[in-house]
PDB file of C-alpha atoms in Angstrom:
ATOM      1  CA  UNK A  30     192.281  24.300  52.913  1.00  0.00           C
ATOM      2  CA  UNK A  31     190.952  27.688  53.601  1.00  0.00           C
ATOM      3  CA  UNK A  32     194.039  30.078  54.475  1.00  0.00           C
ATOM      4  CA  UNK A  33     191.705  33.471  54.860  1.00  0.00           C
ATOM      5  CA  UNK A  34     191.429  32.579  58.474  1.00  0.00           C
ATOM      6  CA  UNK A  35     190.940  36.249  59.557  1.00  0.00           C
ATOM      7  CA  UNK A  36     187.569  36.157  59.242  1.00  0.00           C
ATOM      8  CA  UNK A  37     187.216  33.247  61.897  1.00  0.00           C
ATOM      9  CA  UNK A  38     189.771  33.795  64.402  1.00  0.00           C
ATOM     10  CA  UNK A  39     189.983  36.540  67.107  1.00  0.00           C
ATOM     11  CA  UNK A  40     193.742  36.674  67.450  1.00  0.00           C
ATOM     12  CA  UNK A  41     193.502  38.798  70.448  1.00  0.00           C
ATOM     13  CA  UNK A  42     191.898  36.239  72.363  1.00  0.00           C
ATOM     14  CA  UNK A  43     194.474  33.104  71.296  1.00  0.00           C
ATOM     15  CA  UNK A  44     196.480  35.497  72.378  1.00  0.00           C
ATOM     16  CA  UNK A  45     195.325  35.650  75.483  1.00  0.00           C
ATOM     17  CA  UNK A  46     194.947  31.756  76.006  1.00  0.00           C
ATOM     18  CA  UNK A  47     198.287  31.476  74.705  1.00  0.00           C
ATOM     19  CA  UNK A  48     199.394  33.815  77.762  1.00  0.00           C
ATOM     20  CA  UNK A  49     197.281  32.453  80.383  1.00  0.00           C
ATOM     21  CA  UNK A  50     198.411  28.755  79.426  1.00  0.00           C
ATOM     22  CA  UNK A  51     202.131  29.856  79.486  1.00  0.00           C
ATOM     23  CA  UNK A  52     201.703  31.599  83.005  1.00  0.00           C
ATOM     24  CA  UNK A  53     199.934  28.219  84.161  1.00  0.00           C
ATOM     25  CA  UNK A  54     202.550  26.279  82.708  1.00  0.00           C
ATOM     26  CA  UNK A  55     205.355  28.378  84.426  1.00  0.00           C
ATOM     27  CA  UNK A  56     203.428  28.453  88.010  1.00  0.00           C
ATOM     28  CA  UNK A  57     203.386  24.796  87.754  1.00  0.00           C
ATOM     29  CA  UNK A  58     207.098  23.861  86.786  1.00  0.00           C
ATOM     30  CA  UNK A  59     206.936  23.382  82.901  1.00  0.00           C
ATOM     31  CA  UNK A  60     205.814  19.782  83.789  1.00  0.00           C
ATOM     32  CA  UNK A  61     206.731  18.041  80.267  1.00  0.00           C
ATOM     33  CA  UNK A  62     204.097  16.629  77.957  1.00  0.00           C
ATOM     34  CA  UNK A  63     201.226  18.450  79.708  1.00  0.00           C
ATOM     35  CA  UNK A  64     201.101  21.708  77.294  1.00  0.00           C
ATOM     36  CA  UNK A  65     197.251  20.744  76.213  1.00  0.00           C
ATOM     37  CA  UNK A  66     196.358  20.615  79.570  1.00  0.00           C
ATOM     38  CA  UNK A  67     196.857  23.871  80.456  1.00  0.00           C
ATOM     39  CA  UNK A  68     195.781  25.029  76.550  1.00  0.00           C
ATOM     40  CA  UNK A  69     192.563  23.752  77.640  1.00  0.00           C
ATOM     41  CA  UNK A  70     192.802  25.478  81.036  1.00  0.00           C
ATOM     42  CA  UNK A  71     193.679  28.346  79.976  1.00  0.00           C
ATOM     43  CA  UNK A  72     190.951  28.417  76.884  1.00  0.00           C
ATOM     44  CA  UNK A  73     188.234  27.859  80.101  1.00  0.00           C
ATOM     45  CA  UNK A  74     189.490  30.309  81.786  1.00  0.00           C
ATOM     46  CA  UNK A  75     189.371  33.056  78.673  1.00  0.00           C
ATOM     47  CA  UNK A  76     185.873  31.705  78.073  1.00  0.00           C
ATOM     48  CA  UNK A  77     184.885  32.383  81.457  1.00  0.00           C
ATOM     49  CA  UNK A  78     186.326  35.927  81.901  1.00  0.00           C
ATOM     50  CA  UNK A  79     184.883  36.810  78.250  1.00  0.00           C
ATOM     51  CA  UNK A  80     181.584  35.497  78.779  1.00  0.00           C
ATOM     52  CA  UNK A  81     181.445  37.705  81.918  1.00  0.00           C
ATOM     53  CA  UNK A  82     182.820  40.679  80.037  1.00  0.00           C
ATOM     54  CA  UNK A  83     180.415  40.106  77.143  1.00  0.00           C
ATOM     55  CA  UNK A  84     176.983  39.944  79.406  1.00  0.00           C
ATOM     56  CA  UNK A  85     174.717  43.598  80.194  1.00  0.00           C
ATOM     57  CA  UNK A  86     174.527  44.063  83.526  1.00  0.00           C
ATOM     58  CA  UNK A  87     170.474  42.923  85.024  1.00  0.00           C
ATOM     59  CA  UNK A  88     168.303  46.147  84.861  1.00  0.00           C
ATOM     60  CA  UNK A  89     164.672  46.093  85.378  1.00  0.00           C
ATOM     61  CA  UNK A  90     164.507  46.378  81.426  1.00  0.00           C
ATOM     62  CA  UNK A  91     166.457  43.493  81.152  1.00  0.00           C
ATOM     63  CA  UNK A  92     163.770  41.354  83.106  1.00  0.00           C
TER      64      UNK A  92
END
């Protein structure tokens, strides 16, 4: 297995998930056995926002 995982993983942004999925976890009453459901939530969610973040805005050079 490949342990140099540095070069794959943006820690900052499972970070993030791991936040967002908490807060969703919390809001909803810790319901047990459900923690990959809000993981995967929570991941969307990131994905979402980042993809957002990550796009120029539309110029006429951009057409």
């Amino acid at each position: 297995m490949y342990h140099d995982t540095d070069k794959f993983v943006d820690l900052d942004f499972e970070q993030s998930v791991r936040r967002v999925a908490y807060h969703l976890w919390e809001r909803d009453g810790r319901p047990f056995g459900r923690e990959k459901d809000y993981w995967f939530r929570a991941l969307e969610e990131q994905l979402a926002a980042r993809e957002r973040t990550d796009k120029p805005p539309l110029t006429a050079a951009n057409d």
